[in-house]
GROMACS .gro file of C-alpha atoms in nm:
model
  412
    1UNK     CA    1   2.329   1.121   0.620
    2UNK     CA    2   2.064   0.949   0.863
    3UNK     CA    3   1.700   0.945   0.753
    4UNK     CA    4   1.394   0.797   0.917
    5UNK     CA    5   1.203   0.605   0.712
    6UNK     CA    6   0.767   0.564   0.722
    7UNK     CA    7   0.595   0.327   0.517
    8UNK     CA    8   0.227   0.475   0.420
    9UNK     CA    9  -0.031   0.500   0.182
   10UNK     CA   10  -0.156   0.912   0.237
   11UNK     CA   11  -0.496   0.822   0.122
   12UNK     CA   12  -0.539   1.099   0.181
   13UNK     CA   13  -0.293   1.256   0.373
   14UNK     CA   14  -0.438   1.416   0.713
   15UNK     CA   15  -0.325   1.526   1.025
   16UNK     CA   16  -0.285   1.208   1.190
   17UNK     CA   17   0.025   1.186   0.948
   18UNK     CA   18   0.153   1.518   0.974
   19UNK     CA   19   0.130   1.446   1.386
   20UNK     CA   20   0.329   1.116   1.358
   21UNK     CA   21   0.579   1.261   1.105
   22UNK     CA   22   0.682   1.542   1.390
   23UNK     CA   23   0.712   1.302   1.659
   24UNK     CA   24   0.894   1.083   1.488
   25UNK     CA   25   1.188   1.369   1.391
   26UNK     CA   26   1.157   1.509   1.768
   27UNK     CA   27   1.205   1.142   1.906
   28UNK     CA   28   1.495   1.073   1.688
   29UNK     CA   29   1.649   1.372   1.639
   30UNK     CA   30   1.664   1.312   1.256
   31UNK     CA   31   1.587   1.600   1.035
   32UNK     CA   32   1.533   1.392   0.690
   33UNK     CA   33   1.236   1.163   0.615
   34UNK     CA   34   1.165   0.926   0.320
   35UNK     CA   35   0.838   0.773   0.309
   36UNK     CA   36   0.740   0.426   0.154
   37UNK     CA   37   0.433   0.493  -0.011
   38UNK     CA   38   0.183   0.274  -0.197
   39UNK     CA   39   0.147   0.356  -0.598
   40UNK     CA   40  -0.236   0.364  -0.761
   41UNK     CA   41  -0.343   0.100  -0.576
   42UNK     CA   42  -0.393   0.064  -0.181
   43UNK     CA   43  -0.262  -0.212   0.008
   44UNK     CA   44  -0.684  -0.277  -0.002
   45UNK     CA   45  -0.738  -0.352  -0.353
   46UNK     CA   46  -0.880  -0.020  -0.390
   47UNK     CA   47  -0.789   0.288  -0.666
   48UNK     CA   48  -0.596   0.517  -0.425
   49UNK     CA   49  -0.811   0.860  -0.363
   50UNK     CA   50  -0.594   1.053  -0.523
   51UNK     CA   51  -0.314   0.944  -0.809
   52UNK     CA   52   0.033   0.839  -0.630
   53UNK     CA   53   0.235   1.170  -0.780
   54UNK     CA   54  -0.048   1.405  -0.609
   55UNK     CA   55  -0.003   1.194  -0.289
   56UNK     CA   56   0.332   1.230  -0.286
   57UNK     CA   57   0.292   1.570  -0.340
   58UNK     CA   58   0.084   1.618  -0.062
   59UNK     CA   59   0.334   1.448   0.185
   60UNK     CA   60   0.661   1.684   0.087
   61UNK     CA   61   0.426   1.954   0.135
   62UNK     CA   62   0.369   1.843   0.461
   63UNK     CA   63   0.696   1.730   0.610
   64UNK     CA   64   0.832   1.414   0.433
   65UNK     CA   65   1.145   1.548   0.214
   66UNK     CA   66   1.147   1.240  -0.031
   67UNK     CA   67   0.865   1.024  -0.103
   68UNK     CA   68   0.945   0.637  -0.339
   69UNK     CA   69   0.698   0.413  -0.461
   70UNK     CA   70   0.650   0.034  -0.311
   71UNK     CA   71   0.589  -0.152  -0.582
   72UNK     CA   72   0.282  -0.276  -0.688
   73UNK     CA   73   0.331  -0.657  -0.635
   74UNK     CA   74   0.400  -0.572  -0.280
   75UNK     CA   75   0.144  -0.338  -0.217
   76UNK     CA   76  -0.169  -0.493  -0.301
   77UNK     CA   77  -0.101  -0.765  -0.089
   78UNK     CA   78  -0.180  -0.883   0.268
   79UNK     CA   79  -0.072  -0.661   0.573
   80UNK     CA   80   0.251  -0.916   0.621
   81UNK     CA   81   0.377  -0.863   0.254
   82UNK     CA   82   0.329  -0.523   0.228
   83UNK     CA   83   0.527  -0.477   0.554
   84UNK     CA   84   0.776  -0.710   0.411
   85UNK     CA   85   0.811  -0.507   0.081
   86UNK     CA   86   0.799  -0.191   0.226
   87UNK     CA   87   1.098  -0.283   0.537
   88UNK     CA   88   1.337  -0.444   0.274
   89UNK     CA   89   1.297  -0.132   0.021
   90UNK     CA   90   1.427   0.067   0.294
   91UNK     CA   91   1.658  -0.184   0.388
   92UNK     CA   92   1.784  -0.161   0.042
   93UNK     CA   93   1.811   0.177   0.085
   94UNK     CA   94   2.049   0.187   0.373
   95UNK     CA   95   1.766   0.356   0.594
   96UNK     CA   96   1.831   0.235   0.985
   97UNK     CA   97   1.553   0.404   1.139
   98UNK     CA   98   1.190   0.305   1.081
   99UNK     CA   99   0.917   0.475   1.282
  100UNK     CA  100   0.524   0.381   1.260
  101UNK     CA  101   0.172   0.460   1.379
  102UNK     CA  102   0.038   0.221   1.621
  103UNK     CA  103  -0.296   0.223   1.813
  104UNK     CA  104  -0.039   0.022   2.062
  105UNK     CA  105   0.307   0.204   2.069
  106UNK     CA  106   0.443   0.011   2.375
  107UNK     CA  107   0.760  -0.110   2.161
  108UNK     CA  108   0.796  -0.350   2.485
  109UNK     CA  109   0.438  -0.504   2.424
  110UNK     CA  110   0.440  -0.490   1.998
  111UNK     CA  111   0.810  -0.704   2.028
  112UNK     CA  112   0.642  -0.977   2.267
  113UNK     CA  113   0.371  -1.000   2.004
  114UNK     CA  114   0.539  -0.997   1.756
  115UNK     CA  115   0.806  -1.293   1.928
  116UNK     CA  116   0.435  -1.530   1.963
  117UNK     CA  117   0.340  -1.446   1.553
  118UNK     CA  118   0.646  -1.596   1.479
  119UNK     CA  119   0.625  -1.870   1.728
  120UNK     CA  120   0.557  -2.221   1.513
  121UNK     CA  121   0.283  -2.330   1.742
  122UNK     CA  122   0.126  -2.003   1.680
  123UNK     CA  123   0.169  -2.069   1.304
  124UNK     CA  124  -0.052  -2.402   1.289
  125UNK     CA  125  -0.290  -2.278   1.525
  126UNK     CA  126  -0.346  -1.970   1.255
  127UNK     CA  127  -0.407  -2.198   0.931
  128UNK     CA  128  -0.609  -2.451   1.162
  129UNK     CA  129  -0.842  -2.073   1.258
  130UNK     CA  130  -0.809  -1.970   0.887
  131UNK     CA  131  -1.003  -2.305   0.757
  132UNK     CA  132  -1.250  -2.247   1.037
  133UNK     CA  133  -1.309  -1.951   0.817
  134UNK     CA  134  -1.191  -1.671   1.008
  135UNK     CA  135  -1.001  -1.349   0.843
  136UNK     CA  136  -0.611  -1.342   0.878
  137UNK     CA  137  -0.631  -1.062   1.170
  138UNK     CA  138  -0.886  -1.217   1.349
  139UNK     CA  139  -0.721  -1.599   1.292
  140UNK     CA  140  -0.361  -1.419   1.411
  141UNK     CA  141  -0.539  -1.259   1.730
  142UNK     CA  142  -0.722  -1.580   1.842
  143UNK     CA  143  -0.414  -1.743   1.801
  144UNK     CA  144  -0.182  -1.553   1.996
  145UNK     CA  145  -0.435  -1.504   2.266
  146UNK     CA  146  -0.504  -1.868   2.382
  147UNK     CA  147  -0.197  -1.956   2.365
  148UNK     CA  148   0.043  -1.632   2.486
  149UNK     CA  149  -0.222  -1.479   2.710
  150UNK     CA  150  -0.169  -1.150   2.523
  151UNK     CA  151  -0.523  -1.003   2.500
  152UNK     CA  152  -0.670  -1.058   2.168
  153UNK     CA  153  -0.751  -0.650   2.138
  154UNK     CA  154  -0.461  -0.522   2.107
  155UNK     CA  155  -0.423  -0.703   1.761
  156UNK     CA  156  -0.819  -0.601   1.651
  157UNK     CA  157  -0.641  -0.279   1.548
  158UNK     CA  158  -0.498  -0.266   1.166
  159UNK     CA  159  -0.257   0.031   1.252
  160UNK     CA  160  -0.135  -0.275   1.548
  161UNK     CA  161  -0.103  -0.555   1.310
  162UNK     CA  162   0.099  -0.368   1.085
  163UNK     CA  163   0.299  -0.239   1.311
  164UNK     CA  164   0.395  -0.625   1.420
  165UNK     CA  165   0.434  -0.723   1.081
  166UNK     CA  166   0.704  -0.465   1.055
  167UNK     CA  167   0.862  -0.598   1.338
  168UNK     CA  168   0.852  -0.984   1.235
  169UNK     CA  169   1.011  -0.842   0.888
  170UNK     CA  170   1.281  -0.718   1.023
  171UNK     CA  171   1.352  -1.028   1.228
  172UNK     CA  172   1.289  -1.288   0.967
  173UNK     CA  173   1.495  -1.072   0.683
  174UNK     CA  174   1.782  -0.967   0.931
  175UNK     CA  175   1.761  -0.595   0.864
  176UNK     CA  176   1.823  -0.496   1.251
  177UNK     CA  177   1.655  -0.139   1.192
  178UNK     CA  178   1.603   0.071   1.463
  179UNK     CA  179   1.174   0.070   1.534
  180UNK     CA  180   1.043   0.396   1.642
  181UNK     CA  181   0.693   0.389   1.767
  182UNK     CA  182   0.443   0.634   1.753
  183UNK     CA  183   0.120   0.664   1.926
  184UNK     CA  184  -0.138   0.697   1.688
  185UNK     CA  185  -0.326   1.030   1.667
  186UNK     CA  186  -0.612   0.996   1.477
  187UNK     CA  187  -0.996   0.841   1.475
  188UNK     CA  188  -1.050   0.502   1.523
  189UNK     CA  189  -0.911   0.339   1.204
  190UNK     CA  190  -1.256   0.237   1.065
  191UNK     CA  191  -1.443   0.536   1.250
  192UNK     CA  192  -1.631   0.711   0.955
  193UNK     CA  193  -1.710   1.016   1.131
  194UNK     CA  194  -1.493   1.324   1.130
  195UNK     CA  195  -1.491   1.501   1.460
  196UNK     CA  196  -1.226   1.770   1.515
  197UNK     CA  197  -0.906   1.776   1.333
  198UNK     CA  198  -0.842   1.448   1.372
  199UNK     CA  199  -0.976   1.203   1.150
  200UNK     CA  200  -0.935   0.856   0.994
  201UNK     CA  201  -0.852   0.836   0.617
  202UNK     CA  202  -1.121   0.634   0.617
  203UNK     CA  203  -1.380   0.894   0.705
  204UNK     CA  204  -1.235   1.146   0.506
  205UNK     CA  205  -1.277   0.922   0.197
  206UNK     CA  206  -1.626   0.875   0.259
  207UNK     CA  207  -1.708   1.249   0.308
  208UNK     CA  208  -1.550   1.285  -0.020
  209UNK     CA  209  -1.682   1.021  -0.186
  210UNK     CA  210  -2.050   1.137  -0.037
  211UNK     CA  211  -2.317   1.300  -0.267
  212UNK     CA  212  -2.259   1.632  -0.095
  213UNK     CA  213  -1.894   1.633   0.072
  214UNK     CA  214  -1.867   1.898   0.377
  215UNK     CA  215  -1.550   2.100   0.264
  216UNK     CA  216  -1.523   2.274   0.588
  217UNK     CA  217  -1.487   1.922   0.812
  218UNK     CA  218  -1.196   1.797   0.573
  219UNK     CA  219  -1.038   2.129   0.592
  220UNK     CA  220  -1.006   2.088   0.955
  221UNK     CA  221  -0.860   1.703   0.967
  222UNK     CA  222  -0.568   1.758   0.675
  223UNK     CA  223  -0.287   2.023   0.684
  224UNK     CA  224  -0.358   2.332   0.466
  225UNK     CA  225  -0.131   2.262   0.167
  226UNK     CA  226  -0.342   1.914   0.143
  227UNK     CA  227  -0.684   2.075   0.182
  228UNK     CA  228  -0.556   2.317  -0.099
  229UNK     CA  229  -0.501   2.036  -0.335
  230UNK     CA  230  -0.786   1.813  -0.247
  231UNK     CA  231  -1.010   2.129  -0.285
  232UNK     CA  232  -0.849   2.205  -0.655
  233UNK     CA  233  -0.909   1.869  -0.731
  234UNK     CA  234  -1.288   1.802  -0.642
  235UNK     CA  235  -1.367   2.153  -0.797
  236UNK     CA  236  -1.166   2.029  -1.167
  237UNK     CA  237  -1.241   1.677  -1.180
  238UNK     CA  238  -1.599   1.549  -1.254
  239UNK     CA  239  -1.528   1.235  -1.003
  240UNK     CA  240  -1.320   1.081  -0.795
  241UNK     CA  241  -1.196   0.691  -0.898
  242UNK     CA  242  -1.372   0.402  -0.893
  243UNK     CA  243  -1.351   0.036  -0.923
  244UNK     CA  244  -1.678   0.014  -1.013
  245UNK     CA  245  -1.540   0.144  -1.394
  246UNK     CA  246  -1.349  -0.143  -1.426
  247UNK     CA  247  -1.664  -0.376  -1.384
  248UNK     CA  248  -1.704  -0.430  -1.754
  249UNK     CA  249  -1.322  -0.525  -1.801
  250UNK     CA  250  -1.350  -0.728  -1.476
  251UNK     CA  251  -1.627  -0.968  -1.589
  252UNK     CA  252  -1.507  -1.014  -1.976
  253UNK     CA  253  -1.191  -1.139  -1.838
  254UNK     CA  254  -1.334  -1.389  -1.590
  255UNK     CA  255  -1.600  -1.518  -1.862
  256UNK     CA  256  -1.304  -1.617  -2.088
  257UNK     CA  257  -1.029  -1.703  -1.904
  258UNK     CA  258  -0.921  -2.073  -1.913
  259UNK     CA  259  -0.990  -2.233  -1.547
  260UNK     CA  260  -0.580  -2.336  -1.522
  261UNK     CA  261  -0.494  -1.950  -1.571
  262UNK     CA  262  -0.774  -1.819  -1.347
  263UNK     CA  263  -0.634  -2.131  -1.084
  264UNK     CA  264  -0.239  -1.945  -1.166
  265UNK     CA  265  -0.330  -1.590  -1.064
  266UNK     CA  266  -0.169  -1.504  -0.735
  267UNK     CA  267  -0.432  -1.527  -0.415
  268UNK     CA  268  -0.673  -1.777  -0.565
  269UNK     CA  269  -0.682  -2.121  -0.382
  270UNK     CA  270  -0.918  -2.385  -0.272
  271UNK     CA  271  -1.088  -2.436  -0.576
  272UNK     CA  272  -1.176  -2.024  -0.577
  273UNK     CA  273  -1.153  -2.008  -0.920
  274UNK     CA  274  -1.470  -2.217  -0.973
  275UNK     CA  275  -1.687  -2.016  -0.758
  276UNK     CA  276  -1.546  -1.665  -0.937
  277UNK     CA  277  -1.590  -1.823  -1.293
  278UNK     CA  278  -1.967  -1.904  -1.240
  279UNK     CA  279  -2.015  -1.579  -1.055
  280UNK     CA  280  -1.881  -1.390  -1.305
  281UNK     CA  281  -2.168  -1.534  -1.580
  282UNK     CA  282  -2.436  -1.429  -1.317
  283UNK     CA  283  -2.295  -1.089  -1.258
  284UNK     CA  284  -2.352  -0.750  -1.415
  285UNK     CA  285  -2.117  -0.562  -1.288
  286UNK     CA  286  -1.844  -0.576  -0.992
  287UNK     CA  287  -2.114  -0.523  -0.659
  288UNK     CA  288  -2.257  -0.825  -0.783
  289UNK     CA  289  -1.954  -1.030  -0.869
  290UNK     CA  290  -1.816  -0.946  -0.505
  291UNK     CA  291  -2.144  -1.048  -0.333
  292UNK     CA  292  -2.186  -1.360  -0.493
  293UNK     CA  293  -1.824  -1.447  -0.423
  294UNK     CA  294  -1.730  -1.314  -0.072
  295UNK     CA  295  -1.723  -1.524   0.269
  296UNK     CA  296  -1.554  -1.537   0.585
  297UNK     CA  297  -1.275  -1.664   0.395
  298UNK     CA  298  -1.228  -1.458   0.140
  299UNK     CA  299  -1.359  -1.084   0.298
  300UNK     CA  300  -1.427  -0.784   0.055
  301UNK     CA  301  -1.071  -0.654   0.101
  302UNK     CA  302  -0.862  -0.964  -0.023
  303UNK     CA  303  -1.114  -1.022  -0.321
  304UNK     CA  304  -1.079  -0.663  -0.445
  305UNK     CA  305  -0.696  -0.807  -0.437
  306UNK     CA  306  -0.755  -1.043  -0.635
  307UNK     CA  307  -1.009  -0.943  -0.908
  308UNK     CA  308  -0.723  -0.683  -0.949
  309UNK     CA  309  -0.418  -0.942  -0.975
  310UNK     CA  310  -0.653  -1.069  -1.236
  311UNK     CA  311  -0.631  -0.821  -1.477
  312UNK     CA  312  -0.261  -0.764  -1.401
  313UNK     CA  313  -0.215  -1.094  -1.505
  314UNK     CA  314  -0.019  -1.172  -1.174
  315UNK     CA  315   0.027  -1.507  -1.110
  316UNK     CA  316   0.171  -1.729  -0.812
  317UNK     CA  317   0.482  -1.809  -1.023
  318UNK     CA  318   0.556  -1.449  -1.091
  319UNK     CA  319   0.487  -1.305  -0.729
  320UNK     CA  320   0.701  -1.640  -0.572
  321UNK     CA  321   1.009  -1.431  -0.795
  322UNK     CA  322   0.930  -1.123  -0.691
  323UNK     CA  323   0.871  -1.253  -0.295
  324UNK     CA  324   1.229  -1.414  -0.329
  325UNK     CA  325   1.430  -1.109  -0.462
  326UNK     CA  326   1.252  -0.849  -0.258
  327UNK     CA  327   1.192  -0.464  -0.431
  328UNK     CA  328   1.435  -0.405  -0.715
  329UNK     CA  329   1.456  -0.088  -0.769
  330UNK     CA  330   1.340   0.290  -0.588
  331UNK     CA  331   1.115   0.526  -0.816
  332UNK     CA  332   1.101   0.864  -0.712
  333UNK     CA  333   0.765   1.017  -0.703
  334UNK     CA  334   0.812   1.322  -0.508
  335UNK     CA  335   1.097   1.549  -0.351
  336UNK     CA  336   1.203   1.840  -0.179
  337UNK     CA  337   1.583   1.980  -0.134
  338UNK     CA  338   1.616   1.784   0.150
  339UNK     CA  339   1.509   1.451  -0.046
  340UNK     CA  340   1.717   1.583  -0.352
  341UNK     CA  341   2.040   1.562  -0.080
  342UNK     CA  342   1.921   1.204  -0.022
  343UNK     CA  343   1.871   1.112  -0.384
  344UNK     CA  344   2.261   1.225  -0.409
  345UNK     CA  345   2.354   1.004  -0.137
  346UNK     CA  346   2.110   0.731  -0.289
  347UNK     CA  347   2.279   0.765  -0.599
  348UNK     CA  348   2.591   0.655  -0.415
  349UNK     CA  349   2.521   0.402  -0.129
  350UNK     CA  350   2.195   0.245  -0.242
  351UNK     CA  351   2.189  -0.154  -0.329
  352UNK     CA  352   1.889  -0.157  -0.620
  353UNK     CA  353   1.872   0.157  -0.861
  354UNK     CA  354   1.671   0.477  -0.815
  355UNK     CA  355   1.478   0.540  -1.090
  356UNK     CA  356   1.377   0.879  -1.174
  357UNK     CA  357   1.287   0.852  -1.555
  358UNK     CA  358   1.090   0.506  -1.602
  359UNK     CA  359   1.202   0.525  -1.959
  360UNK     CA  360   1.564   0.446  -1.891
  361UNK     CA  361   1.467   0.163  -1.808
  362UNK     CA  362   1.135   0.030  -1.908
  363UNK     CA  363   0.931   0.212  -2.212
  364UNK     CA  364   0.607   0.123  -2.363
  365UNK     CA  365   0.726  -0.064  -2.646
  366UNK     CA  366   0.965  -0.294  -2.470
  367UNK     CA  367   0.686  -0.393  -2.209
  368UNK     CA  368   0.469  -0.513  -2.494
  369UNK     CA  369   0.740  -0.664  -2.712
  370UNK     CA  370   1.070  -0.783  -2.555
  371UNK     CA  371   1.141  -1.060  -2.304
  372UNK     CA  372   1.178  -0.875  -1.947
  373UNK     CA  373   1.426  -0.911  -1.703
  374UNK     CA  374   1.266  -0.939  -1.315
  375UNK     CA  375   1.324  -0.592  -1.262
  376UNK     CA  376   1.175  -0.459  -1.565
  377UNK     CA  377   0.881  -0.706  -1.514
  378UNK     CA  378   0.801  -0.564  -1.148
  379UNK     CA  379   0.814  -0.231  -1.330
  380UNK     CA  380   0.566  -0.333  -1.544
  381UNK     CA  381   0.343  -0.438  -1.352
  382UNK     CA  382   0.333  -0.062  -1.207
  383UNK     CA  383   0.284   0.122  -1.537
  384UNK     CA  384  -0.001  -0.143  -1.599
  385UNK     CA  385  -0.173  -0.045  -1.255
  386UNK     CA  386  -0.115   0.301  -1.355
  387UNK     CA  387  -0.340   0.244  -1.713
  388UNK     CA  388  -0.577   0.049  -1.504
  389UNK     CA  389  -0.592   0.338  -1.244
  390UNK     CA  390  -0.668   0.557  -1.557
  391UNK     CA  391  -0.963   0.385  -1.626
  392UNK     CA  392  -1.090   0.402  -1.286
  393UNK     CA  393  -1.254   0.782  -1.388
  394UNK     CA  394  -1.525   0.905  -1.582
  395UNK     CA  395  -1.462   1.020  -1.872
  396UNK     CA  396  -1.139   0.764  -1.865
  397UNK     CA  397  -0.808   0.915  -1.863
  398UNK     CA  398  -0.495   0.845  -2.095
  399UNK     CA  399  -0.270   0.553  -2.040
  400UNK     CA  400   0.096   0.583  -1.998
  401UNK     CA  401   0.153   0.797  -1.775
  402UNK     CA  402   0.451   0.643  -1.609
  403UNK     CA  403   0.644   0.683  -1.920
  404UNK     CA  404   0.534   1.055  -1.952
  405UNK     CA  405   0.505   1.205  -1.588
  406UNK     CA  406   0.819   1.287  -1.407
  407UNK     CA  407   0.897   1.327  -1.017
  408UNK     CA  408   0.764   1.631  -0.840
  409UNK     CA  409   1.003   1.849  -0.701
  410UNK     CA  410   0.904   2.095  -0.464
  411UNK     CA  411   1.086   2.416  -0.362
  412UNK     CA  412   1.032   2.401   0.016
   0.00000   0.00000   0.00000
């Protein structure tokens, strides 16, 4: 049974996603789709717009037949290790197609990129631009453009450099998946402006998150089913998540935490962890503590990372394990028939184990108690970003919801 495989984070799902999903079955002529998708957490830093199990949902409503989450050690990471993550869970998985969005989908033009990332003169040339102070993207670009004469544009685009990260994955593990390119249909990637029925997440999320969100422009950039649940969910819930809630947790941690742990947690380097400990005792909440600490270096998006690997208690030892074994396991978070076929197959073919009930193997009082294997730690550090996520609402939700909530299957 041949699937195509996406890797995505729906937040929120729109019709961008619904247009790539189609292409990608016409082009291939594959009828079944898993989709990577990122838990709680964005790839950002950021609490996800809407939990991962309602995502998911979302997506098998709208074409995907099986949806599995990348975990969290992979996701909130930069663009290159969540492309990593997210290529060797499907690798793991036996899945030989992968197709994309791109803002470039010239699979000619994204493999001669990709060839110069990888290039070792390209390499030092990116960490001499990334002490000059210049973000990852724009160090990579710079790079690649002096000296490949590829035009530093095309990689300006996040869709783009995702897109070659994918591609130098599957070179540098060996994977030899088949790529399948598709043009992006959407807004700009940071437009904030919905116009027609096509629309960035981005903009989306900021009409939602706005003091007065305009219903009937989201209904008209996401498919129905999506606008149906978004809609249900803005007219229950009080608020939608936000970081912000965590500020107090945030700050208590960095005012007490000894300056060789702070130094350990994954992402902090260059003597970071002074700057963050003294900006944390002249901070009152998280706005601050981000202001005081961000610079060309270190940009809003990889400190949200960060603060977050903080209270996950992530540390460089613990992601160099997880880096070197890759995902461990698949957890279902949302399925159709279709995807239950797959699961069956799954079952049979798959190389890691596909998890379905977190309590067979992890529970609540063996991540507290018991010395954990690497697979149960990885899992762990999920159901912790899940309690975190939890917190990210007002009034706060429950914790332990990984141990309680099972996948969502959906009669379509």
């Amino acid at each position: 049974m041949e699937s195509i495989g996406i890797i995505a984070e729906y937040n929120p799902f729109h019709n961008g996603h619904l247009h790539q999903i189609t292409e990608a079955k016409k082009k291939s002529k594959l009828d079944y789709t898993i989709c990577i998708m990122s838990g709680n957490f964005t790839q950002r830093g950021e609490p996800a717009l809407f939990s991962k199990w309602t995502r998911a949902a979302m997506a098998v409503n709208s074409g995907v037949d099986l949806v599995i989450e990348l975990p969290c050690v992979f996701t909130v990471r930069s663009a290159q290790d969540f492309a990593r993550g997210g290529i060797r869970l499907l690798n793991s998985l036996n899945i030989r197609y992968i197709s994309f969005g791109s803002e470039h989908a010239d699979l000619s033009l994204l493999e001669k990129v990709s060839a110069a990332s990888l290039d070792p003169a390209i390499t030092e040339e990116l960490h001499t631009n990334l002490k000059s102070g210049q973000s990852y993207a724009a160090a990579l670009s710079t790079a690649i453009s002096k000296m490949h004469s590829i035009p530093a544009a095309i990689l300006s685009q996040p869709n783009t450099i995702l897109a070659v990260e994918y591609l130098n994955a599957i070179k540098i593990f060996k994977t030899k998946q088949k790529i399948l390119p598709i043009e992006r249909a959407a807004a700009p990637y940071h437009s904030g402006i919905i116009s027609g029925n096509l629309a960035s997440a981005g903009a989306i999320r900021k009409e939602l998150y706005s003091s007065s969100p305009n219903f009937s422009l989201i209904k008209q950039s996401v498919p129905l089913q999506a606008y149906q649940t978004i809609e249900t969910f803005c007219q229950n819930s009080a608020a939608l998540p936000s970081m912000d809630l965590l500020s107090t947790s945030i700050l208590a941690l960095l005012r007490k935490i000894k300056q060789p742990e702070l130094k350990n947690i994954t992402g902090i380097s260059e003597g970071l962890e002074y700057k963050i400990a003294k900006a944390a005792l002249q901070s009152r909440d998280l706005t601050e503590l981000l202001a005081l600490t961000k610079s060309k270096r270190y940009p809003m998006s990889r400190l949200h990372r960060l603060v977050l690997h903080c209270l996950l208690g992530t540390t460089k030892q613990s992601i160099a394990a997880f880096d070197q074994s890759g995902p461990l396991y698949a957890r279902v978070l949302a399925f159709n028939m279709k995807g239950r076929e797959i699961l069956h197959e799954l079952k049979r073919t798959a190389r890691i184990p596909i998890i379905t009930k977190t309590t067979d193997f992890l529970d609540s009082t063996k991540r507290s108690h018991s010395q954990l294997s690497l697979l149960e730690s990885m899992l762990a550090i999920d159901t912790y970003a899940t309690d975190l996520y939890a917190l990210c609402f007002s009034p706060a939700q429950i914790g332990g919801l990984d141990f309680l909530t099972s996948p969502m299957y959906i009669k379509r």
